[in-house]
Short mmCIF file of C-alpha atoms in Angstrom, two decimals:
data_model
loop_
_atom_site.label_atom_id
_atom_site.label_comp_id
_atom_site.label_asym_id
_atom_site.label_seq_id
_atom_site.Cartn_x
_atom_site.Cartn_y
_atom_site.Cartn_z
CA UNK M 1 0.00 0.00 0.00
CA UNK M 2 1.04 3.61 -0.95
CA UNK M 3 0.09 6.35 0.38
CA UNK M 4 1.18 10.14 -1.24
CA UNK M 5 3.28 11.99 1.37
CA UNK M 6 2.20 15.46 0.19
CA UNK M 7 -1.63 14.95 1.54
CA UNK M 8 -2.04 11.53 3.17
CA UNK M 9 -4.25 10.06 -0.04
CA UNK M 10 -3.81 6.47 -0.62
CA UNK M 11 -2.21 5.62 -3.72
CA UNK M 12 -3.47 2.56 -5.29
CA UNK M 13 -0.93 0.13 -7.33
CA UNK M 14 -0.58 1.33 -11.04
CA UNK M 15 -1.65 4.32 -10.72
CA UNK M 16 0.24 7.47 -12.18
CA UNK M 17 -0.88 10.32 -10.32
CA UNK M 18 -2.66 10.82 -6.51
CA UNK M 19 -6.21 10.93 -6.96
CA UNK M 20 -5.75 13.20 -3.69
CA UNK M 21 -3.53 16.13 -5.08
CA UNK M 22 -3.02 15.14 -8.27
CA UNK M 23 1.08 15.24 -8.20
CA UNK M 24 2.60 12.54 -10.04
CA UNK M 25 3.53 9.03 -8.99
CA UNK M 26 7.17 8.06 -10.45
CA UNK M 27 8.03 5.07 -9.21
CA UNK M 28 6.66 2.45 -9.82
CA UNK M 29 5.62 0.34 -6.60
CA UNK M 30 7.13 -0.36 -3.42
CA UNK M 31 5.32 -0.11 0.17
CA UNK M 32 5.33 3.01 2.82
CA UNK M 33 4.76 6.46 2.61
CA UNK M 34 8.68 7.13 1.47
CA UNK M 35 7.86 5.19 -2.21
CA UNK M 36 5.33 7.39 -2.88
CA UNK M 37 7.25 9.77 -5.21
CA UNK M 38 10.44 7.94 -5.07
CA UNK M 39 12.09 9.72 -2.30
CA UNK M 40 13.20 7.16 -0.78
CA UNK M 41 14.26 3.14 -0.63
CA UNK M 42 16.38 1.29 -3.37
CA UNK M 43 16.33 3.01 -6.77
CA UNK M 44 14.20 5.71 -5.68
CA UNK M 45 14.63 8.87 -7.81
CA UNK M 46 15.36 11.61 -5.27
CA UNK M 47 14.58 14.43 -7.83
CA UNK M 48 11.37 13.57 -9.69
CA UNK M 49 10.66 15.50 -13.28
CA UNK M 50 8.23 18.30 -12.64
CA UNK M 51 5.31 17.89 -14.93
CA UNK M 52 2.97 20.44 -15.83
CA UNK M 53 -0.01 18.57 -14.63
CA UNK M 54 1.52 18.58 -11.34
CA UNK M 55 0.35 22.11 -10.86
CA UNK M 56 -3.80 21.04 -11.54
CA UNK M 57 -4.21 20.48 -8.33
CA UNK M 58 -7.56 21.29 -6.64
CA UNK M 59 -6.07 23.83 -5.00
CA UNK M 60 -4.29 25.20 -7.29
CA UNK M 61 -7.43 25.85 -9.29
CA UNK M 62 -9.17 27.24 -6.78
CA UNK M 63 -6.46 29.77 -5.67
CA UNK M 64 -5.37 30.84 -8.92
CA UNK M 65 -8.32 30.29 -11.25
CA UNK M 66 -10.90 33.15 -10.15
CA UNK M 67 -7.94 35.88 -11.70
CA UNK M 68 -9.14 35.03 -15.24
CA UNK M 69 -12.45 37.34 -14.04
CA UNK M 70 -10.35 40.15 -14.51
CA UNK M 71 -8.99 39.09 -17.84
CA UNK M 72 -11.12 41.35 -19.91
CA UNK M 73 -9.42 44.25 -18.82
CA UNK M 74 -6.07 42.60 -19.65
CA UNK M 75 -7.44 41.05 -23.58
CA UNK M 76 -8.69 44.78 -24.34
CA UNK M 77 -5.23 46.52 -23.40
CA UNK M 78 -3.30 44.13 -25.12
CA UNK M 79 -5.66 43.54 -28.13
CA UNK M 80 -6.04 47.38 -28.15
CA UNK M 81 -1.80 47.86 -28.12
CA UNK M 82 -0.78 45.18 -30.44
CA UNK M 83 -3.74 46.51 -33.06
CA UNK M 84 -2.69 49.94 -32.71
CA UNK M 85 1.06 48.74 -33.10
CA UNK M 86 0.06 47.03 -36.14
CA UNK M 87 -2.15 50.21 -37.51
CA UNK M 88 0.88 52.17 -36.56
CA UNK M 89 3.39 50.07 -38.54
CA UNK M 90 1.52 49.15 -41.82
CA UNK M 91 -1.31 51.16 -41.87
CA UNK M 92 -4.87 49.82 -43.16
CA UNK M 93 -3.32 48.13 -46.43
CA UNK M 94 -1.11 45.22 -47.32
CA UNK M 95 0.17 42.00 -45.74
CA UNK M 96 1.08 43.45 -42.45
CA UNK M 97 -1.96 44.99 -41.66
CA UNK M 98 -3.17 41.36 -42.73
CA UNK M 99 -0.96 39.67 -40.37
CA UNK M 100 -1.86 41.99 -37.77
CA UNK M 101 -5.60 40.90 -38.16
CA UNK M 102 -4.59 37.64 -37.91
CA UNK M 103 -2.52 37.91 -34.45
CA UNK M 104 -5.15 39.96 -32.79
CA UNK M 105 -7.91 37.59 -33.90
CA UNK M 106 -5.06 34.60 -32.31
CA UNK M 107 -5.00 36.50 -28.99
CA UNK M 108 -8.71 36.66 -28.97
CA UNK M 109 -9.05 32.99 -29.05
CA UNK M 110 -6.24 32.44 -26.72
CA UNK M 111 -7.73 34.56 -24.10
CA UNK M 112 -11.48 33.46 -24.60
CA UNK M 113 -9.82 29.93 -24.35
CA UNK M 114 -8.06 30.52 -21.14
CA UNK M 115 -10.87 32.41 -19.27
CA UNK M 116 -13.31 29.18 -20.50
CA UNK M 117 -10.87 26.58 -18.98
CA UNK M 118 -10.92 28.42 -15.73
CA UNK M 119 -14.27 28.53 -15.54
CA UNK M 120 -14.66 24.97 -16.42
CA UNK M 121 -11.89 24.32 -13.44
CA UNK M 122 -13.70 26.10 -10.93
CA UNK M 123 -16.82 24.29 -12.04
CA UNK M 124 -14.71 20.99 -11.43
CA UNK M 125 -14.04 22.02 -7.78
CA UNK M 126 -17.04 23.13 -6.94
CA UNK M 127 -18.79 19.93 -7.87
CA UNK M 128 -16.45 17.79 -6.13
CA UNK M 129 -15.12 19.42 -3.03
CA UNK M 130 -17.92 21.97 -2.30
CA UNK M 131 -21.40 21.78 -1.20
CA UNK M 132 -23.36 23.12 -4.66
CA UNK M 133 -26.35 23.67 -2.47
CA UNK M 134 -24.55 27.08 -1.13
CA UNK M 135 -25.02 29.82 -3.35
CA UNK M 136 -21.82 31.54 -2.25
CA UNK M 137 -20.22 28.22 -4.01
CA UNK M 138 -20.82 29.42 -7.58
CA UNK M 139 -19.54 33.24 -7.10
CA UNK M 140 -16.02 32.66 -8.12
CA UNK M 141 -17.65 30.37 -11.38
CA UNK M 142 -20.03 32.99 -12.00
CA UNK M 143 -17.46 35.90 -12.20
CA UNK M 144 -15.26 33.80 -14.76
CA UNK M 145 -18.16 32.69 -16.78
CA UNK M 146 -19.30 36.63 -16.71
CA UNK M 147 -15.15 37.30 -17.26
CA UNK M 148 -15.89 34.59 -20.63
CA UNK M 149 -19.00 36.25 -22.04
CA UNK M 150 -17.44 39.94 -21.69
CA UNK M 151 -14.05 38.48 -23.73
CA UNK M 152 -16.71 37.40 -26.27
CA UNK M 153 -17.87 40.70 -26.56
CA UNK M 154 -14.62 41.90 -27.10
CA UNK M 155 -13.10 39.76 -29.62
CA UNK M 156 -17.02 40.05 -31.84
CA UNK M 157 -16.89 43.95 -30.74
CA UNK M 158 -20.21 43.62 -29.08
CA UNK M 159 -19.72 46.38 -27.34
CA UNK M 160 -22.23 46.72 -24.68
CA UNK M 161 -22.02 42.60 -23.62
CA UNK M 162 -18.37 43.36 -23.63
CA UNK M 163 -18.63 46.89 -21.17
CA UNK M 164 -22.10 44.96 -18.82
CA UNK M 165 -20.34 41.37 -18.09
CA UNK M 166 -16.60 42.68 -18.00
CA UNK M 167 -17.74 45.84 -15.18
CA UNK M 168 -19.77 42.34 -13.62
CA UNK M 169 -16.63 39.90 -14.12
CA UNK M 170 -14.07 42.69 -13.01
CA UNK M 171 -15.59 44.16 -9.57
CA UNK M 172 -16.40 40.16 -8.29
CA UNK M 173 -12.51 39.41 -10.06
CA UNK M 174 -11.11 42.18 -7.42
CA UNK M 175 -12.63 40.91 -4.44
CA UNK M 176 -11.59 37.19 -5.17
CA UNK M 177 -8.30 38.33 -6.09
CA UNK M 178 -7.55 39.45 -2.38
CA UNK M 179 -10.01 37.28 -0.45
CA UNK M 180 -8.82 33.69 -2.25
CA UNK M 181 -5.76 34.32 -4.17
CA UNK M 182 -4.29 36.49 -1.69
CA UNK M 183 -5.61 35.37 1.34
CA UNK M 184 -5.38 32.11 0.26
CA UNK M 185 -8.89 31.52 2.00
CA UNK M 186 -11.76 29.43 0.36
CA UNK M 187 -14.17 30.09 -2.82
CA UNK M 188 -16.72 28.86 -0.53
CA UNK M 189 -15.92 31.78 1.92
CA UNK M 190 -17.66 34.97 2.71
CA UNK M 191 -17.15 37.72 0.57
CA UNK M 192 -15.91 40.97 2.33
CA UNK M 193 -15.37 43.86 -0.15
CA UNK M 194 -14.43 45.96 2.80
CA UNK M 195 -11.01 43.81 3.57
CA UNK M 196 -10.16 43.97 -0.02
CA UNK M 197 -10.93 47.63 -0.60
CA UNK M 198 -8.33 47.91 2.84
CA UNK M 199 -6.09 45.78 1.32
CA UNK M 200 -5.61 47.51 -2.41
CA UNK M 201 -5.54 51.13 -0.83
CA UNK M 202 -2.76 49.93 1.80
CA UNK M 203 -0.85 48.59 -1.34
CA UNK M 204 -1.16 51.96 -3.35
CA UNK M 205 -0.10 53.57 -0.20
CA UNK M 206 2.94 51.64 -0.01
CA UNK M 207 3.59 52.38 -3.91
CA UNK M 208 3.46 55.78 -3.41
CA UNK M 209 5.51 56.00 -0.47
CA UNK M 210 8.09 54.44 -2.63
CA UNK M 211 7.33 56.37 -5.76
CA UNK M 212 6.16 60.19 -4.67
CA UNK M 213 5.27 62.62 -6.72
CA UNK M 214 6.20 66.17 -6.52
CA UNK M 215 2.94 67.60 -4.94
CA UNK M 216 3.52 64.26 -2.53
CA UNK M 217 6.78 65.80 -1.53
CA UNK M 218 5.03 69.41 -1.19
CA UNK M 219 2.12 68.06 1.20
CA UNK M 220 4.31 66.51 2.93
CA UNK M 221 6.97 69.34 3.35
CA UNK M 222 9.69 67.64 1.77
CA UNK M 223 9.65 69.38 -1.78
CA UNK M 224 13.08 71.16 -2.71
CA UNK M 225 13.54 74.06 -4.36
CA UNK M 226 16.27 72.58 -6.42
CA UNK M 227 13.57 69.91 -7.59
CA UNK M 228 12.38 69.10 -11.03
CA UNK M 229 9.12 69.02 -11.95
CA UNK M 230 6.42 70.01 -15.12
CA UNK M 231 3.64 72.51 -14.05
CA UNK M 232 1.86 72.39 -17.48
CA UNK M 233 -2.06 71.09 -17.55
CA UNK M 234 -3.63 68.63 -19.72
CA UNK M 235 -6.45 70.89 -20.76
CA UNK M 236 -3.96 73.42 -21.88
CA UNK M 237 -2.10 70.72 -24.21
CA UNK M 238 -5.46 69.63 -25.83
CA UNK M 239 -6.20 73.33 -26.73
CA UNK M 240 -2.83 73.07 -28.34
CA UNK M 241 -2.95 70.10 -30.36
CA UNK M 242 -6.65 70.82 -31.36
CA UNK M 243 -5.53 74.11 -32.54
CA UNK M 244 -2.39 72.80 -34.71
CA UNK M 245 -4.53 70.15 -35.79
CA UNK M 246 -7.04 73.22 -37.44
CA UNK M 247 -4.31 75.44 -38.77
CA UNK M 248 -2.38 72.89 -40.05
CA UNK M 249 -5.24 71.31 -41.95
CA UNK M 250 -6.48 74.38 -43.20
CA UNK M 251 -2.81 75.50 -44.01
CA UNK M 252 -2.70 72.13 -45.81
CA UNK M 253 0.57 71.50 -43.53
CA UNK M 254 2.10 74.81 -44.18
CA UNK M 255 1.39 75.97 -41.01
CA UNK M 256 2.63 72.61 -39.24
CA UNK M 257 6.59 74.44 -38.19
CA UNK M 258 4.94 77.28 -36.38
CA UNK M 259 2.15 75.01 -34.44
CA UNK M 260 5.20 72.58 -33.28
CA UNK M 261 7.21 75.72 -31.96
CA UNK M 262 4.33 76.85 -30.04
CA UNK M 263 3.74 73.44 -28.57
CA UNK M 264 7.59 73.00 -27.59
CA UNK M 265 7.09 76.71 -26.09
CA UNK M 266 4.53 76.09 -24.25
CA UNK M 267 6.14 71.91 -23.33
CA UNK M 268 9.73 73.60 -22.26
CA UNK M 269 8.59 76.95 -20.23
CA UNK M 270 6.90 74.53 -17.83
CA UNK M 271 9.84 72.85 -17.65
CA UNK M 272 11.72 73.25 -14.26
CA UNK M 273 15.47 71.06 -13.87
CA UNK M 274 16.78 70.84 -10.34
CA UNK M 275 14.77 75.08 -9.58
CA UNK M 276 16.48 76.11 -13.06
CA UNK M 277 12.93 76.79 -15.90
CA UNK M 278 13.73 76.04 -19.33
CA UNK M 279 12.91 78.60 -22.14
CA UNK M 280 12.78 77.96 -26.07
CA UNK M 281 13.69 80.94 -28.60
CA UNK M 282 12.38 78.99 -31.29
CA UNK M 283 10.35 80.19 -34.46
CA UNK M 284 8.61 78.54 -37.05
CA UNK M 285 9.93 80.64 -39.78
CA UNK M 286 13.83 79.09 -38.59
CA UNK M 287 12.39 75.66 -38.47
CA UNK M 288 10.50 75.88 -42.39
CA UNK M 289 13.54 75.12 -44.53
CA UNK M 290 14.35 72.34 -42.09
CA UNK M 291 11.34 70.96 -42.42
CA UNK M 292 10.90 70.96 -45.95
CA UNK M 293 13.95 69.51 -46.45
CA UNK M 294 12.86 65.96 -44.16
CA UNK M 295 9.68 65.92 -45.60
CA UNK M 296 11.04 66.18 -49.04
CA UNK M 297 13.86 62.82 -47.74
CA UNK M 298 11.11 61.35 -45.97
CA UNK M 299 8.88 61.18 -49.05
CA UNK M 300 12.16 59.71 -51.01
CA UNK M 301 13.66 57.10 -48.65
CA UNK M 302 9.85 55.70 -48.46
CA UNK M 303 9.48 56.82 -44.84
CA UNK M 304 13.21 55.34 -43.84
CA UNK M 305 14.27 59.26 -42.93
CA UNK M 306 11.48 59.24 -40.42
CA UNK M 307 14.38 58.11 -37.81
CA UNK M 308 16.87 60.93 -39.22
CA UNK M 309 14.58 63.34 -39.01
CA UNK M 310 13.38 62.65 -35.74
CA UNK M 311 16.72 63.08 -33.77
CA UNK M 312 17.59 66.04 -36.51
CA UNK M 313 14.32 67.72 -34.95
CA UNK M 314 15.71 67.04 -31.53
CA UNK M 315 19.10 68.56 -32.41
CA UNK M 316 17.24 71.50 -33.43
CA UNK M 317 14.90 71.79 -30.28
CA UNK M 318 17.58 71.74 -27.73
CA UNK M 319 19.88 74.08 -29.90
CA UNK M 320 17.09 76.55 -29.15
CA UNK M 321 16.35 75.25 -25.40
CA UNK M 322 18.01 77.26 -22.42
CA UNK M 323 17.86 77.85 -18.79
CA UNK M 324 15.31 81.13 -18.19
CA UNK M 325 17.57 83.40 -17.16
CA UNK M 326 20.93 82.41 -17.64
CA UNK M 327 23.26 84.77 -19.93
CA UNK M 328 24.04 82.15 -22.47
CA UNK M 329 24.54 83.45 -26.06
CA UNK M 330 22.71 81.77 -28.79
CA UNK M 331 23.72 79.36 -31.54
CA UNK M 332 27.12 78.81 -29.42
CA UNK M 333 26.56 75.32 -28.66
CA UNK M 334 26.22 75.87 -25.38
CA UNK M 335 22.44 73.87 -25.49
CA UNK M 336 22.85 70.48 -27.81
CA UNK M 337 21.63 67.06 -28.92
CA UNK M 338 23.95 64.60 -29.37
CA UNK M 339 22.34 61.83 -29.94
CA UNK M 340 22.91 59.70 -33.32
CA UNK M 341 20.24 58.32 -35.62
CA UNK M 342 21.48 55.18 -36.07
CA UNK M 343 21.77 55.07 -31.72
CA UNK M 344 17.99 56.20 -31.91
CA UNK M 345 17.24 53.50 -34.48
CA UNK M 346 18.57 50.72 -32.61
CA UNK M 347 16.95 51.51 -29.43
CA UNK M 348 13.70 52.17 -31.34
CA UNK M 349 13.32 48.77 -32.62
CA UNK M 350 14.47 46.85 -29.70
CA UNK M 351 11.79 48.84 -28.23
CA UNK M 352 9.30 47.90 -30.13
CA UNK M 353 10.03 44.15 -30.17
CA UNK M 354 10.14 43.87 -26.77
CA UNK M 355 6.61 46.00 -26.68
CA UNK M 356 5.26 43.68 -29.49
CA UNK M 357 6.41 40.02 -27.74
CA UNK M 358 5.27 41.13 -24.55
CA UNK M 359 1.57 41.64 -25.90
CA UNK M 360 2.45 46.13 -24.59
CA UNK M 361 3.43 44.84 -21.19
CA UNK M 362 6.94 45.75 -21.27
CA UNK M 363 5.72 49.30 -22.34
CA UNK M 364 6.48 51.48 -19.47
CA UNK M 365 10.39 49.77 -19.18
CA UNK M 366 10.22 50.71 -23.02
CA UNK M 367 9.88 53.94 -22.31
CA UNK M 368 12.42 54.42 -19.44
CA UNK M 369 14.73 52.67 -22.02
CA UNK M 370 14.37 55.11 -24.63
CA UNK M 371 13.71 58.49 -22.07
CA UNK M 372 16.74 57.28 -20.63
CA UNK M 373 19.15 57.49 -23.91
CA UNK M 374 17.27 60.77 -25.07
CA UNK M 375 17.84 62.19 -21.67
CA UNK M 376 21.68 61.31 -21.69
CA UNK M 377 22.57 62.87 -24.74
CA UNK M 378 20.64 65.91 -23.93
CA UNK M 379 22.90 69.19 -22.87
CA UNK M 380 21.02 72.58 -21.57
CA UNK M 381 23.78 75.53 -21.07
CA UNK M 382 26.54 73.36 -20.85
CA UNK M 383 24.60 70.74 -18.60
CA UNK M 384 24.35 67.52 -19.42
CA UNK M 385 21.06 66.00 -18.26
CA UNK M 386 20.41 62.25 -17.04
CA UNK M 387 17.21 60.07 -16.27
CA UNK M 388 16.62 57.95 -13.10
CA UNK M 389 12.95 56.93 -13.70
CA UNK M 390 12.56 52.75 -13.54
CA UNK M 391 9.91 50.65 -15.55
CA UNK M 392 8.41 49.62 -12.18
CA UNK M 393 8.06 52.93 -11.26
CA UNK M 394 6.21 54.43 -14.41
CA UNK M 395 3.79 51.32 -13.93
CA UNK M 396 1.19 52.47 -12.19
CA UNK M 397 1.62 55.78 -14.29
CA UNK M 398 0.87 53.87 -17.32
CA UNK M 399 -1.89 51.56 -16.22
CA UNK M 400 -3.66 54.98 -15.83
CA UNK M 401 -2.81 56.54 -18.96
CA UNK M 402 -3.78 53.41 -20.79
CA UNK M 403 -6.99 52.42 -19.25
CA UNK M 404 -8.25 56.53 -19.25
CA UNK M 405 -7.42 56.65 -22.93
CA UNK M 406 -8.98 53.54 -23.91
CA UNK M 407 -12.11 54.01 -22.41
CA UNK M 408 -12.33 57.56 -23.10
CA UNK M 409 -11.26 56.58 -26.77
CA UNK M 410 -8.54 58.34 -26.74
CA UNK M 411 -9.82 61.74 -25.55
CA UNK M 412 -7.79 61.53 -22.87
CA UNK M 413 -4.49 61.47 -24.52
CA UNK M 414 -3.22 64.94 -23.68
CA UNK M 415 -3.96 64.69 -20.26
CA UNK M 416 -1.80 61.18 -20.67
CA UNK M 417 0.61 62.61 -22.26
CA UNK M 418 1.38 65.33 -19.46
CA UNK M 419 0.71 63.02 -16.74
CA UNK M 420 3.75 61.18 -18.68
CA UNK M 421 5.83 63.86 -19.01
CA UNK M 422 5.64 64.85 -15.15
CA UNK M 423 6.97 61.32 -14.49
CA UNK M 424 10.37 62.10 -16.85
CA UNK M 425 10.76 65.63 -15.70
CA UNK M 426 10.50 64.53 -11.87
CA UNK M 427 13.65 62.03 -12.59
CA UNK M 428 15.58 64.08 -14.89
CA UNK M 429 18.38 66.60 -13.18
CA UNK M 430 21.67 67.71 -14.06
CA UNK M 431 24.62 65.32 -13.67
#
């Protein structure tokens, strides 16, 4: 007679897995609770093979399996990210917008998939380890099967099925997220929103007691007045880019060098490095013949100059980018660039593999990567500037961005985009 020494279940002869657990059985016979799994007596293998069904345990699927509720959140960032990458890259025609199509759809199915088999697993438990009579039982299935029907909506854009079951799947996937996954207590337990609304704010609080902000630092008396920080508003922004957006339409483009001076005006006077505010002396009438000349090479090398121009726009920005204030003579090279295209090219598309194999996951590291090499090569009245922001930090920063944009379809975008660009300013000083 066997018996399995992880919980006590007798192990019958031939069998090649407990029907207890459900870890594996390796070795082939032999009496006492020390043959179970081979770990001990003659020939016993004292380091089985893990196998991947050794982790379908009953427990295992109830602890972990009541997460895929809030899977619809995480299928319409990703599905949302990799399309736009896609849109981005190819546009609406040819083969990779058709690929594209065809690895959103792919993710789709993978994620309706996954959220089905962990309803079905829950469904499993409950039928043989609970008591279905209890209602409270079938929460934790309920919220997946809800989490299933909302991915459906999703991936067949049925909008409002998606938007009712997902807010359904999402608020029960929160509370089972800290109650059993968490916790580690029951599906069969009382619910108690209350301990998990405790338990998420006491984990922002410790994320922003790692991570503060400047106005953190000001509430809190700690703010320096060699700090950096961005004081410009996203309202202010989108009254900016709606405004270039008219002129340079009606302007047929024309217009376009003026509307991106007045944006980096208005971007680098609410600029503050370590107490020092930035000013820009830059005018659209110096920037024309520049930028005639990259659309002209852009239109030639079939887009390829896109890269060139970009860090030749940069070079031209921070030539024209100085501390208010400061007696610094113009066009002496005192405020430079010197970053290289080819640098900026590199870094650009290891960006945007890692961003494209990680499903937009590895997004916010993506963007310290490339802040941080911008930052670098970035010299303001013969200062060079560097960048201490992390990945992990921007996180939370981006969740926000990304979920506010999506659901506001984009509206929010400006405000994004400044909430962003406190994060860089508030890690960037002088070396």
């Amino acid at each position: 007679m066997r018996f399995c020494k992880f919980c006590g279940q007798e192990v019958k002869d031939g069998m090649s897995f407990c029907p207890g657990c459900g870890r594996p059985c390796e070795d082939g016979g032999g009496a006492g609770p020390g043959n179970s799994f081979g770990q001990a007596g003659a020939g016993g293998n004292q380091n089985p093979k893990k196998d991947w069904r050794e982790y379908l345990t009953m427990e295992n699927i109830e602890r972990y399996a009541p997460v895929a509720a809030l899977v619809p959140v995480v299928m319409m960032l990703v599905v949302g990210i990799v399309g736009w990458l896609f849109l981005l890259l190819f546009g609406y025609y040819g083969l990779g917008y058709t690929i594209g199509r065809i690895i959103v759809g792919l993710l789709k199915f993978v994620f309706c998939i996954a959220v089905l088999a962990a309803a079905g697993g829950l469904v499993y438990v409950a039928v043989k380890t609970k008591d279905i009579n209890l209602v409270k039982v079938w929460v934790a299935p309920a919220a997946t099967v809800a989490a299933f029907i909302s991915c459906l909506g999703i991936a067949f854009s049925w909008t409002a099925v998606a938007w009712i079951f997902g807010l359904i799947s999402v608020a029960l996937g929160l509370e089972m997220l800290s109650r059993i996954t968490i916790l580690g207590n029951p599906m069969d337990s009382a619910m108690n929103p209350r301990v998990a609304f405790e338990m998420y704010r006491q984990y922002y609080r410790d994320y922003r007691a790692k991570y503060p902000t400047t106005k953190d630092l000001e509430r809190a008396g700690m703010a320096s007045p060699t700090s950096s920080y961005f004081d410009g508003s996203g309202i202010e922004l989108f009254g900016y880019t709606l405004l270039a957006g008219l002129v340079s339409a009606v302007t047929c483009g024309i217009a376009a060098p003026w509307m991106i001076c007045k944006i980096y005006q208005w971007r680098i006077s609410h600029t503050v490095i370590n107490g020092r505010r930035l000013t820009f002396d830059g005018t659209g009438a110096s920037l024309l013949g520049h930028w005639i000349l990259w659309e002209i090479l852009t239109v030639i090398t079939c887009g390829i100059y896109t890269f060139f121009a970009h860090v030749a726009l940069r070079k031209w920005e921070l030539g024209h980018t100085y501390i208010d204030g400061e007696p610094v003579m113009p066009n002496t090279g005192a405020s430079s660039f010197d970053g290289n295209s080819f640098q900026y090219f590199g870094y650009s598309l290891l960006g945007g593999l890692l961003v494209l194999l990680t499903c937009g996951i590895a997004s916010p590291w993506v963007m310290c990567m490339l802040q941080g090499w911008d930052t670098k090569h970035q010299i303001i009245n013969n200062r060079r500037l560097t960048f201490s922001g992390s990945g992990l930090g921007f996180l939370g920063e981006w969740i926000i961005i990304a979920l506010l944009t999506l659901i506001t379809c984009g509206l929010y975008s400006s405000w994004g985009i400044v909430r962003m660009n406190k994060y860089i300013i508030r890690h960037t000083d002088f070396c």
